[in-house]
Amino acid sequence: MSEKEQRGLSNECLPSAAEHRAPHRRQPHPYVAVDVVVFALGADGLKALLVKIAQGPLSGAWAFPGGFVGLDESPDAAAAREVHDHTGIRNVHLEQLYTFGGPDRDPRSRVVSVAYIALARGGERAPHHSTKYGEATWFAVRRLPPLAYDHGRIARMALARLRAKLAYTNIVCNLLPPTFTLTELQHTYQAVLARRLDRRNFRRKLLALGLLTRRPGARRGNHRPAALYAFRRRSPIVISIL
Amino acid sequence: MSEKEQRGLSNECLPSAAEHRAPHRRQPHPYVAVDVVVFALGADGLKALLVKIAQGPLSGAWAFPGGFVGLDESPDAAAAREVHDHTGIRNVHLEQLYTFGGPDRDPRSRVVSVAYIALARGGERAPHHSTKYGEATWFAVRRLPPLAYDHGRIARMALARLRAKLAYTNIVCNLLPPTFTLTELQHTYQAVLARRLDRRNFRRKLLALGLLTRRPGARRGNHRPAALYAFRRRSPIVISIL
DNA sequence: CCAAAAGTGTTGGTCTTACACCCATGC
DNA sequence: GCATGGGTGTAAGACCAACACTTTTGG
C-alpha cells in the first residue's frame, strides 16, 4: 500500500509542467486529509467505527475517523496512524477507497480527502475514548446514524467495495483470526454480504479453490468439533471466489 | 511527532473535525495534483497520450498530462481541464484511478497526485502542441517509452483497470462513436485486452445482454454491409459482459 | 437420547467454449 | 465469379444452484 511514488524532483514538470511550475508555488492550495472506514466483525454482524465530532458547527454529528496528511507522511501512513490512534490496532489491512475533493465538501476550507477502508482482524475492540479523540463507537453497518459531510456517500462506497472484493479476492482473511472454521468463514461472508449462502456449496467452492490449508486441532464447543483452517497466503490474491 | 502537530491539536479524530480547523491554521501542507491517462483507439490498437517534460532535471522525459488542482476546482474538474488543454476534447469519460502521495516523491515540494483514466471517443486526435504544453504524442500502450516519475506504475494500473472494467461494465461505449458495427465493437475489446475473441460467441453474448439497440442503416465498405448498433444507455452499468 | 452444529453428493439447468459453413456486396 | 468480411447454430464440458440426510459431540 505504501505509495512511494517517485514523482521525481521537480514535480512541477508534471505533464502540464509548464503551467504550474512556478506559478502555484506558495499559493494557497487545498489541504489533504484521510478518512478511514474501519470495518470489524461484531457478534451481530459487520461494524464500522464512528467518532463524534466534538467541535464546530457539526459538533455532535458522527463521522469516520480522519485527519490531515502531514508534510512528511504518505496518505497511507496517515490512514494507519488514524486507525491506531482510535483503536490501538497496528498492522490493519488498509486499502484506498476513493478520493473526494469537491470544493464545497466543507465550505470553510478546501480539503481533498483520500478515503480508506481498513479491516480489523478478530472482531471489534473497545475503541479508544479520550478527550483528545472524543467519543468513538462501533455501529452496525446496517444501522449507521446520519453522517456528517459526505461520509454517508463514503459509507455506501466502502461497503459496496468491500462486498465486491469478497467475491474476487482473498480480502476476507483480514477480517478473520489466523485460524478459523469453515462455518466462521461462511458467517463472515454472510455478515458482509448480508445474505445467506448455501453451506454445502460454500464449503465445496472454498475448499476447491485451494486457498485454505487445514490446521491441526479443532474448535470445540457444545457440539461436534469443527476443523480449523487458515489461509495459505495472506497477500492479496485476485481470484474468482463466489 | 511532527505528524501530530501537523494534524492539529485536539481531535483530529473527527475526520472532518480537522477540516474545520483548517482555516485557522496556515501551515505548509502538500500540493494536490492530477495526472490523466488518456486512452483512445488508434488504427493499430489502443493509444495513450504522453507529453514531453519541457523543463527541469527530467526535461525530455515522457509523462502523462497533469497539473495542480486549484483552490476552487475539484480534482475531477482539474482532470477534465487537463484533457481539454492537451487534446481539445470536452466531455471525455473520466474516472478516478488511484491517489499517489508518498512524501519523497519530490524533495522540494510535497505533492499528492490523484490519477485519472480518460477515454476519448472516436479514436485519437491530433494533440495540441504548444510552447506552453510542449510536445504531446499518442503512443501505443504496448510500446510506451520509459516514463518519468512513477508514471510507469500509473500506466500499468490504468491499463489493468481499464481491462478489468471492460468485463463488467459498459465502459467501452466511451471509446466508440455513437453507432458502430459489432465487428468494430469486438475490435475495440480486442485492442484493449490484447487478445482475440471468438466472433460468434462475442456477438451472441453482447446481443443477449440487451445493452445494444439496432440502428437504421449499415456500414458500407467493400463487402457485405454491416448492421449498426448503439448502446441503449451510456450511463455506467455494472453487469457481467465477458 | 436429544439438541445442535459439522460434514458430505447428486442432479438439473445454465453458461462457456470450440468450431464450420453460407451470405451479401464491390470489384 | 471471386475475394472479403458479415452473419448464423450446435454440441460437449464446466460451472452453479438447489436440495436432505448422517455424524459427532456435550449435556
Coordinates of C-alpha atoms (C1' of nucleotides) in Angstrom, one line a residue:
Chain A
M1 CA 0.0 0.0 0.0
S2 CA 2.7 2.4 0.6
E3 CA 2.9 4.6 -2.3
K4 CA 6.4 5.6 -2.5
E5 CA 5.8 7.2 -5.7
Q6 CA 8.8 8.8 -7.0
R7 CA 7.5 11.6 -8.9
G8 CA 10.9 12.9 -9.0
L9 CA 12.3 16.0 -8.3
S10 CA 10.6 19.0 -9.5
N11 CA 7.3 17.5 -10.0
E12 CA 6.2 20.7 -11.4
C13 CA 7.4 19.1 -14.5
L14 CA 4.3 17.2 -14.4
P15 CA 2.9 16.7 -17.6
S16 CA 1.4 20.0 -17.6
A17 CA 4.6 21.1 -16.2
A18 CA 5.0 24.4 -17.6
E19 CA 1.7 25.6 -16.3
H20 CA 2.2 25.2 -12.6
R21 CA 5.9 25.2 -12.4
A22 CA 6.4 28.4 -10.6
P23 CA 3.0 29.9 -10.5
H24 CA 1.4 27.8 -8.0
R25 CA 4.3 27.8 -5.6
R26 CA 3.5 29.3 -2.3
Q27 CA -0.1 29.9 -3.2
P28 CA -3.0 28.7 -1.1
H29 CA -3.9 25.2 -2.1
P30 CA -6.2 22.5 -0.8
Y31 CA -5.5 20.6 2.4
V32 CA -5.1 16.9 2.1
A33 CA -6.8 14.7 4.6
V34 CA -7.6 11.0 5.0
D35 CA -10.9 9.4 6.2
V36 CA -10.9 5.8 7.2
V37 CA -13.8 3.4 7.3
V38 CA -12.7 0.8 9.8
F39 CA -14.7 -2.4 9.5
A40 CA -14.7 -5.2 12.0
L41 CA -16.8 -8.2 12.7
G42 CA -19.1 -8.0 15.7
A43 CA -21.2 -10.7 17.2
D44 CA -24.2 -9.4 15.4
G45 CA -22.8 -8.5 12.0
L46 CA -20.4 -6.1 10.4
K47 CA -19.5 -3.0 12.3
A48 CA -17.9 0.3 11.4
L49 CA -16.1 2.7 13.7
L50 CA -17.5 6.3 14.0
V51 CA -16.4 9.2 16.0
K52 CA -18.5 12.1 17.3
I53 CA -17.4 15.5 16.2
A54 CA -16.6 17.5 19.2
Q55 CA -16.2 21.0 17.9
G56 CA -17.5 23.3 15.4
P57 CA -20.9 23.7 13.9
L58 CA -21.3 20.0 13.3
S59 CA -20.4 19.0 16.8
G60 CA -22.4 16.1 17.9
A61 CA -22.6 14.6 14.4
W62 CA -21.0 11.2 13.6
A63 CA -18.2 10.8 11.1
F64 CA -15.5 8.4 10.2
P65 CA -12.1 8.9 11.8
G66 CA -9.8 11.0 9.8
G67 CA -7.3 13.8 9.8
F68 CA -4.8 15.8 7.9
V69 CA -1.9 14.3 6.0
G70 CA 1.3 15.7 7.3
L71 CA 4.0 17.1 5.1
D72 CA 6.2 14.2 5.8
E73 CA 3.9 11.3 5.7
S74 CA 2.0 9.5 2.9
P75 CA -1.7 9.2 2.9
D76 CA -1.3 5.5 3.6
A77 CA 0.7 6.3 6.7
A78 CA -1.8 8.9 7.8
A79 CA -4.6 6.4 7.5
A80 CA -2.6 3.8 9.5
R81 CA -2.0 6.5 12.2
E82 CA -5.6 7.3 12.4
V83 CA -6.6 3.7 12.8
H84 CA -4.0 3.2 15.5
D85 CA -5.0 6.4 17.4
H86 CA -8.6 5.4 17.5
T87 CA -8.4 1.6 18.0
G88 CA -4.9 0.8 19.2
I89 CA -4.6 -1.6 16.3
R90 CA -1.5 -1.7 14.2
N91 CA -1.0 -3.6 11.1
V92 CA -4.6 -3.4 10.0
H93 CA -5.3 -4.1 6.3
L94 CA -5.7 -0.8 4.6
E95 CA -6.7 0.0 1.1
Q96 CA -7.5 3.1 -0.7
L97 CA -11.2 3.6 -1.5
Y98 CA -11.6 6.9 -3.4
T99 CA -10.5 10.5 -3.2
F100 CA -13.1 13.1 -2.6
G101 CA -12.3 16.6 -3.3
G102 CA -15.2 18.8 -4.3
P103 CA -14.6 22.5 -3.4
D104 CA -17.8 22.5 -1.4
R105 CA -17.3 19.5 0.7
D106 CA -16.6 21.8 3.6
P107 CA -17.5 25.4 3.0
R108 CA -14.9 26.7 5.4
S109 CA -11.8 25.4 3.9
R110 CA -10.8 23.4 0.9
V111 CA -10.0 19.8 1.7
V112 CA -9.2 16.9 -0.6
S113 CA -9.7 13.8 1.3
V114 CA -8.4 10.3 0.5
A115 CA -10.8 7.7 1.9
Y116 CA -9.6 4.4 3.0
I117 CA -11.0 1.0 4.0
A118 CA -9.5 -0.7 7.0
L119 CA -10.2 -4.2 8.1
A120 CA -9.6 -5.1 11.7
R121 CA -8.8 -8.7 12.4
G122 CA -10.5 -10.6 15.1
G123 CA -13.6 -8.6 15.7
E124 CA -14.4 -5.2 17.2
R125 CA -12.3 -4.0 20.1
A126 CA -13.0 -1.3 22.6
P127 CA -12.3 1.9 20.8
H128 CA -10.1 4.5 22.5
H129 CA -12.1 7.1 24.2
S130 CA -10.4 10.2 25.3
T131 CA -10.9 13.9 25.5
K132 CA -8.4 14.1 22.7
Y133 CA -10.4 12.0 20.3
G134 CA -13.9 12.3 21.7
E135 CA -16.5 9.6 21.6
A136 CA -15.9 6.7 19.3
T137 CA -18.2 3.8 18.8
W138 CA -18.8 0.7 16.7
F139 CA -22.0 0.8 14.7
A140 CA -23.7 -2.0 12.8
V141 CA -23.2 -1.0 9.2
R142 CA -26.9 -1.7 8.6
R143 CA -27.8 0.9 11.1
L144 CA -25.4 3.8 10.7
P145 CA -26.6 7.1 12.1
P146 CA -26.8 10.1 9.8
L147 CA -23.2 11.1 9.0
A148 CA -21.5 14.5 8.7
Y149 CA -20.1 15.9 5.4
D150 CA -20.2 13.4 2.6
H151 CA -19.5 10.5 4.8
G152 CA -22.8 8.8 4.0
R153 CA -21.5 8.5 0.5
I154 CA -18.2 7.2 1.7
A155 CA -20.0 4.6 3.8
R156 CA -22.0 3.4 0.8
M157 CA -19.0 3.2 -1.4
A158 CA -16.9 1.5 1.2
L159 CA -19.5 -1.2 1.8
A160 CA -20.0 -1.7 -1.9
R161 CA -16.3 -2.1 -2.5
L162 CA -15.8 -4.5 0.4
R163 CA -18.7 -6.6 -0.8
A164 CA -17.4 -6.7 -4.3
K165 CA -13.9 -7.6 -3.3
L166 CA -15.1 -10.5 -1.2
A167 CA -16.1 -12.2 -4.5
Y168 CA -12.8 -11.9 -6.3
T169 CA -10.0 -11.6 -3.7
N170 CA -8.9 -13.2 -0.5
I171 CA -9.5 -10.0 1.3
V172 CA -11.7 -11.8 3.9
C173 CA -8.6 -13.1 5.5
N174 CA -8.1 -9.7 7.0
L175 CA -11.3 -9.9 9.0
L176 CA -10.6 -13.3 10.5
P177 CA -8.2 -14.6 13.1
P178 CA -5.3 -16.8 12.0
T179 CA -7.3 -20.0 12.2
F180 CA -11.0 -20.4 11.8
T181 CA -13.6 -22.9 11.0
L182 CA -15.4 -23.1 7.7
T183 CA -18.6 -22.0 9.4
E184 CA -16.9 -18.9 10.8
L185 CA -15.6 -18.1 7.3
Q186 CA -19.1 -18.5 6.0
H187 CA -20.6 -16.3 8.7
T188 CA -18.0 -13.7 7.8
Y189 CA -19.1 -13.7 4.2
Q190 CA -22.7 -13.6 5.2
A191 CA -22.2 -10.7 7.6
V192 CA -20.6 -8.6 5.0
L193 CA -22.9 -9.6 2.1
A194 CA -26.0 -9.5 4.3
R195 CA -27.3 -12.6 2.7
R196 CA -27.3 -16.3 3.3
L197 CA -25.1 -18.7 1.4
D198 CA -25.7 -22.4 1.0
R199 CA -23.3 -24.2 3.3
R200 CA -22.6 -27.2 1.1
N201 CA -21.9 -25.1 -2.0
F202 CA -19.8 -22.6 0.0
R203 CA -17.6 -25.3 1.6
R204 CA -17.1 -27.1 -1.7
K205 CA -16.2 -23.9 -3.5
L206 CA -13.8 -22.6 -0.9
L207 CA -12.0 -25.9 -0.5
A208 CA -11.8 -26.4 -4.2
L209 CA -10.0 -23.0 -4.6
G210 CA -7.0 -24.3 -2.6
L211 CA -6.6 -21.0 -0.8
L212 CA -7.1 -22.7 2.6
T213 CA -4.9 -25.2 4.4
R214 CA -6.0 -27.4 7.2
R215 CA -4.7 -26.7 10.7
P216 CA -4.3 -29.2 13.5
G217 CA -6.8 -29.3 16.2
A218 CA -10.4 -28.4 16.2
R219 CA -12.8 -25.8 17.6
R220 CA -14.6 -27.5 20.4
G221 CA -17.9 -26.2 21.6
N222 CA -21.1 -27.8 22.8
H223 CA -21.4 -29.9 19.7
R224 CA -19.3 -31.7 17.2
P225 CA -15.9 -30.2 16.9
A226 CA -15.1 -28.2 13.8
A227 CA -11.9 -28.5 11.7
L228 CA -9.7 -25.5 11.7
Y229 CA -8.3 -23.8 8.6
A230 CA -6.0 -21.0 7.7
F231 CA -5.3 -19.0 4.6
R232 CA -2.3 -20.4 2.8
R233 CA -1.3 -16.9 1.8
R234 CA -2.4 -13.6 3.2
S235 CA -1.0 -11.5 0.5
P236 CA -3.7 -10.1 -1.8
I237 CA -4.8 -12.6 -4.5
V238 CA -7.2 -12.0 -7.3
I239 CA -9.3 -15.0 -8.0
S240 CA -13.0 -15.7 -8.5
I241 CA -14.3 -16.9 -5.2
L242 CA -18.0 -16.6 -5.2
Chain B
M1 CA 5.9 14.0 16.2
S2 CA 5.6 16.4 13.6
E3 CA 2.8 14.2 12.4
K4 CA 0.7 15.0 15.3
E5 CA 1.5 18.6 15.1
Q6 CA 0.6 18.7 11.5
R7 CA -2.8 17.4 12.2
G8 CA -3.7 19.8 14.7
L9 CA -4.5 19.9 18.2
S10 CA -7.1 18.1 19.8
N11 CA -9.4 16.0 17.8
E12 CA -8.0 15.1 14.6
C13 CA -10.2 12.2 15.1
L14 CA -13.0 13.9 13.5
P15 CA -12.4 13.1 10.0
S16 CA -13.5 16.4 9.3
A17 CA -13.0 18.0 12.5
A18 CA -9.7 18.6 11.2
E19 CA -11.3 20.2 8.3
H20 CA -12.9 22.9 10.1
R21 CA -9.8 23.6 11.9
A22 CA -8.0 24.1 8.7
P23 CA -8.9 27.7 8.1
H24 CA -7.4 28.7 11.4
R25 CA -4.1 27.1 10.7
R26 CA -1.8 28.2 7.9
Q27 CA 1.0 25.8 7.8
P28 CA 2.7 24.1 4.9
H29 CA 0.7 21.2 3.5
P30 CA 1.0 19.0 0.4
Y31 CA 0.1 20.2 -3.0
V32 CA -2.7 18.4 -4.8
A33 CA -2.2 17.5 -8.5
V34 CA -3.9 15.3 -11.0
D35 CA -2.4 13.0 -13.7
V36 CA -4.5 11.8 -16.5
V37 CA -4.0 8.7 -18.6
V38 CA -6.0 9.5 -21.8
F39 CA -6.8 6.4 -23.8
A40 CA -8.0 6.4 -27.4
L41 CA -8.4 3.9 -30.1
G42 CA -5.9 4.1 -32.9
A43 CA -5.8 2.3 -36.2
D44 CA -3.3 -0.1 -34.8
G45 CA -4.5 -0.6 -31.3
L46 CA -5.0 1.3 -28.0
K47 CA -3.1 4.5 -27.6
A48 CA -2.3 6.7 -24.6
L49 CA -1.4 10.4 -24.6
L50 CA 2.0 11.4 -23.3
V51 CA 3.6 14.8 -23.0
K52 CA 7.3 15.6 -23.0
I53 CA 8.6 17.3 -20.0
A54 CA 10.0 20.7 -21.1
Q55 CA 11.8 21.9 -18.0
G56 CA 13.7 20.8 -15.0
P57 CA 16.0 17.9 -14.5
L58 CA 13.7 15.5 -16.2
S59 CA 13.2 17.6 -19.3
G60 CA 12.9 15.4 -22.3
A61 CA 11.3 12.5 -20.4
W62 CA 7.7 11.5 -21.1
A63 CA 4.9 11.6 -18.7
F64 CA 1.1 11.7 -18.5
P65 CA -0.5 15.1 -18.7
G66 CA -1.3 16.5 -15.3
G67 CA -1.3 19.6 -13.2
F68 CA -2.1 21.2 -9.9
V69 CA -5.6 21.3 -8.5
G70 CA -6.7 24.9 -8.0
L71 CA -8.3 26.1 -4.8
D72 CA -11.7 26.4 -6.4
E73 CA -11.9 23.3 -8.6
S74 CA -12.4 19.7 -7.8
P75 CA -9.8 17.1 -8.9
D76 CA -12.4 15.9 -11.4
A77 CA -12.6 19.4 -12.9
A78 CA -8.8 19.7 -12.9
A79 CA -8.5 16.4 -14.8
A80 CA -11.1 17.5 -17.3
R81 CA -9.3 20.7 -17.8
E82 CA -6.0 18.9 -18.4
V83 CA -7.6 16.7 -21.0
H84 CA -9.1 19.6 -22.8
D85 CA -5.9 21.6 -22.7
H86 CA -4.0 18.8 -24.3
T87 CA -6.5 17.4 -26.7
G88 CA -9.2 19.9 -27.2
I89 CA -11.7 17.3 -26.2
R90 CA -14.5 18.1 -23.9
N91 CA -16.9 15.7 -22.3
V92 CA -14.5 12.8 -22.2
H93 CA -15.3 10.0 -19.9
L94 CA -13.2 10.4 -16.7
E95 CA -12.8 8.2 -13.8
Q96 CA -10.6 8.2 -10.8
L97 CA -7.8 5.6 -10.8
Y98 CA -5.8 6.0 -7.6
T99 CA -4.2 8.6 -5.5
F100 CA -0.4 8.6 -5.1
G101 CA 1.1 10.6 -2.3
G102 CA 4.4 9.4 -0.9
P103 CA 6.3 12.2 0.8
D104 CA 9.5 11.6 -1.0
R105 CA 8.2 12.0 -4.5
D106 CA 9.6 15.4 -4.6
P107 CA 12.2 16.8 -2.2
R108 CA 11.3 20.4 -3.0
S109 CA 7.5 20.3 -2.6
R110 CA 5.2 17.6 -1.4
V111 CA 2.6 16.6 -4.0
V112 CA -0.3 14.2 -3.6
S113 CA -1.5 13.3 -7.0
V114 CA -4.9 11.9 -8.0
A115 CA -4.5 9.8 -11.1
Y116 CA -7.4 9.6 -13.6
I117 CA -8.3 7.5 -16.6
A118 CA -9.9 9.3 -19.5
L119 CA -11.5 7.7 -22.5
A120 CA -11.6 9.6 -25.7
R121 CA -14.4 8.7 -28.1
G122 CA -13.8 8.2 -31.7
G123 CA -10.1 7.5 -31.9
E124 CA -7.1 9.5 -31.4
R125 CA -7.0 13.1 -32.4
A126 CA -4.1 15.4 -33.1
P127 CA -2.9 16.6 -29.7
H128 CA -2.4 20.2 -29.1
H129 CA 1.2 21.2 -29.4
S130 CA 2.3 24.5 -27.9
T131 CA 5.2 26.0 -26.2
K132 CA 3.1 26.1 -23.1
Y133 CA 2.5 22.4 -23.0
G134 CA 5.3 21.1 -25.1
E135 CA 5.3 18.1 -27.3
A136 CA 2.4 15.7 -26.9
T137 CA 2.0 12.4 -28.7
W138 CA -0.1 9.3 -28.8
F139 CA 1.8 6.1 -28.1
A140 CA 0.7 2.6 -28.5
V141 CA 0.1 1.3 -25.0
R142 CA 2.1 -1.8 -25.8
R143 CA 5.1 0.3 -26.7
L144 CA 5.2 3.1 -24.2
P145 CA 8.6 4.8 -23.7
P146 CA 10.2 4.9 -20.3
L147 CA 8.1 7.3 -18.2
A148 CA 9.1 9.9 -15.7
Y149 CA 8.4 9.7 -12.0
D150 CA 6.2 6.7 -11.2
H151 CA 4.1 7.1 -14.3
G152 CA 5.1 3.6 -15.4
R153 CA 3.3 2.3 -12.4
I154 CA 0.3 4.5 -13.2
A155 CA 0.3 3.2 -16.7
R156 CA 0.2 -0.4 -15.6
M157 CA -2.5 0.3 -13.1
A158 CA -4.6 2.3 -15.6
L159 CA -4.4 -0.5 -18.2
A160 CA -5.2 -3.2 -15.7
R161 CA -8.2 -1.2 -14.5
L162 CA -9.5 -0.5 -18.0
R163 CA -9.2 -4.1 -18.9
A164 CA -11.0 -5.3 -15.8
K165 CA -13.8 -2.8 -16.3
L166 CA -14.4 -4.0 -19.8
A167 CA -15.6 -7.3 -18.4
Y168 CA -18.2 -6.0 -16.0
T169 CA -19.3 -2.5 -17.2
N170 CA -20.4 -0.8 -20.3
I171 CA -17.4 1.4 -20.2
V172 CA -16.4 0.5 -23.7
C173 CA -19.1 2.8 -25.0
N174 CA -16.8 5.7 -24.2
L175 CA -14.3 4.5 -26.7
L176 CA -16.7 4.2 -29.6
P177 CA -18.6 6.5 -31.8
P178 CA -22.4 6.8 -31.3
T179 CA -23.1 4.0 -33.7
F180 CA -20.8 1.1 -34.6
T181 CA -20.8 -2.4 -36.0
L182 CA -20.4 -5.5 -33.9
T183 CA -17.1 -6.1 -35.5
E184 CA -15.9 -2.6 -34.5
L185 CA -17.1 -3.3 -31.0
Q186 CA -15.2 -6.6 -31.0
H187 CA -12.1 -5.0 -32.3
T188 CA -12.3 -2.4 -29.5
Y189 CA -12.4 -5.2 -27.0
Q190 CA -9.5 -7.0 -28.7
A191 CA -7.4 -3.8 -28.8
V192 CA -7.8 -3.2 -25.1
L193 CA -7.5 -6.7 -24.0
A194 CA -4.8 -7.6 -26.4
R195 CA -6.3 -11.0 -27.2
R196 CA -8.6 -12.4 -29.7
L197 CA -12.2 -13.2 -29.1
D198 CA -14.4 -15.7 -30.9
R199 CA -16.6 -13.7 -33.2
R200 CA -19.7 -15.9 -32.9
N201 CA -19.6 -16.1 -29.1
F202 CA -18.8 -12.4 -28.7
R203 CA -21.8 -11.4 -30.9
R204 CA -24.2 -13.8 -29.1
K205 CA -23.1 -12.7 -25.7
L206 CA -23.3 -9.0 -26.4
L207 CA -26.6 -9.2 -28.1
A208 CA -28.1 -11.4 -25.4
L209 CA -27.2 -8.8 -22.8
G210 CA -29.7 -6.3 -24.3
L211 CA -27.3 -3.4 -23.8
L212 CA -27.3 -2.7 -27.5
T213 CA -30.0 -1.4 -29.8
R214 CA -30.1 -1.7 -33.6
R215 CA -29.7 1.5 -35.6
P216 CA -31.0 2.0 -39.1
G217 CA -28.6 1.9 -42.0
A218 CA -25.5 0.0 -42.4
R219 CA -21.8 0.5 -42.6
R220 CA -20.9 0.0 -46.3
G221 CA -17.4 -1.0 -47.3
N222 CA -16.0 -3.1 -50.0
H223 CA -18.0 -6.1 -48.8
R224 CA -21.2 -7.1 -47.2
P225 CA -22.7 -4.1 -45.3
A226 CA -22.6 -4.4 -41.5
A227 CA -25.6 -3.6 -39.2
L228 CA -25.2 -0.6 -37.0
Y229 CA -25.8 -0.6 -33.3
A230 CA -25.7 1.8 -30.4
F231 CA -25.6 1.5 -26.7
R232 CA -29.1 1.8 -25.2
R233 CA -27.7 3.7 -22.3
R234 CA -24.4 5.4 -21.9
S235 CA -24.6 5.9 -18.2
P236 CA -22.4 3.5 -16.3
I237 CA -23.8 0.0 -15.8
V238 CA -22.4 -2.8 -13.8
I239 CA -23.1 -6.2 -15.5
S240 CA -21.1 -9.2 -16.4
I241 CA -20.2 -8.8 -20.0
L242 CA -17.4 -11.2 -20.7
Chain C
dC1 C1' -31.2 -40.0 24.0
dC2 C1' -31.6 -35.4 22.5
dA3 C1' -30.2 -31.0 20.7
dA4 C1' -27.1 -28.6 17.8
dA5 C1' -23.8 -27.9 14.7
dA6 C1' -20.4 -30.5 11.4
dG7 C1' -19.9 -32.8 7.5
dT8 C1' -21.0 -34.9 2.8
dG9 C1' -23.2 -36.0 -3.1
dT10 C1' -26.2 -35.8 -6.7
dT11 C1' -28.9 -33.7 -10.2
dG12 C1' -30.8 -30.4 -13.5
dG13 C1' -30.1 -26.3 -15.6
dT14 C1' -27.3 -22.8 -17.3
dC15 C1' -23.3 -20.9 -19.2
dT16 C1' -19.0 -21.2 -21.8
dT17 C1' -16.2 -22.7 -25.3
dA18 C1' -14.9 -24.5 -29.6
dC19 C1' -15.8 -25.0 -34.1
dA20 C1' -17.5 -24.5 -40.0
dC21 C1' -20.4 -23.0 -43.2
dC22 C1' -23.4 -19.8 -46.1
dC23 C1' -24.5 -14.8 -47.4
dA24 C1' -24.2 -10.2 -49.3
dT25 C1' -21.6 -7.0 -51.5
dG26 C1' -17.9 -4.4 -54.5
dC27 C1' -14.8 -5.0 -57.8
Chain D
dG1 C1' -17.1 -15.1 -60.2
dC2 C1' -14.3 -14.2 -56.6
dA3 C1' -12.4 -12.1 -52.5
dT4 C1' -13.7 -10.2 -48.3
dG5 C1' -15.8 -9.6 -44.3
dG6 C1' -20.9 -10.3 -42.2
dG7 C1' -23.8 -13.4 -40.3
dT8 C1' -25.6 -17.8 -38.0
dG9 C1' -26.1 -22.9 -34.9
dT10 C1' -24.7 -26.8 -32.4
dA11 C1' -22.6 -30.0 -29.3
dA12 C1' -19.5 -31.1 -25.2
dG13 C1' -17.9 -29.8 -21.0
dA14 C1' -17.7 -26.7 -16.9
dC15 C1' -20.0 -24.4 -13.6
dC16 C1' -23.8 -23.3 -10.4
dA17 C1' -27.9 -23.7 -7.5
dA18 C1' -30.9 -26.4 -5.2
dC19 C1' -31.6 -29.8 -2.1
dA20 C1' -31.6 -33.9 2.8
dC21 C1' -29.5 -36.9 5.4
dT22 C1' -25.8 -38.8 8.5
dT23 C1' -22.2 -37.9 12.1
dT24 C1' -20.2 -36.2 16.2
dT25 C1' -20.2 -34.2 20.3
dG26 C1' -21.9 -32.1 25.2
dG27 C1' -25.2 -32.2 28.3

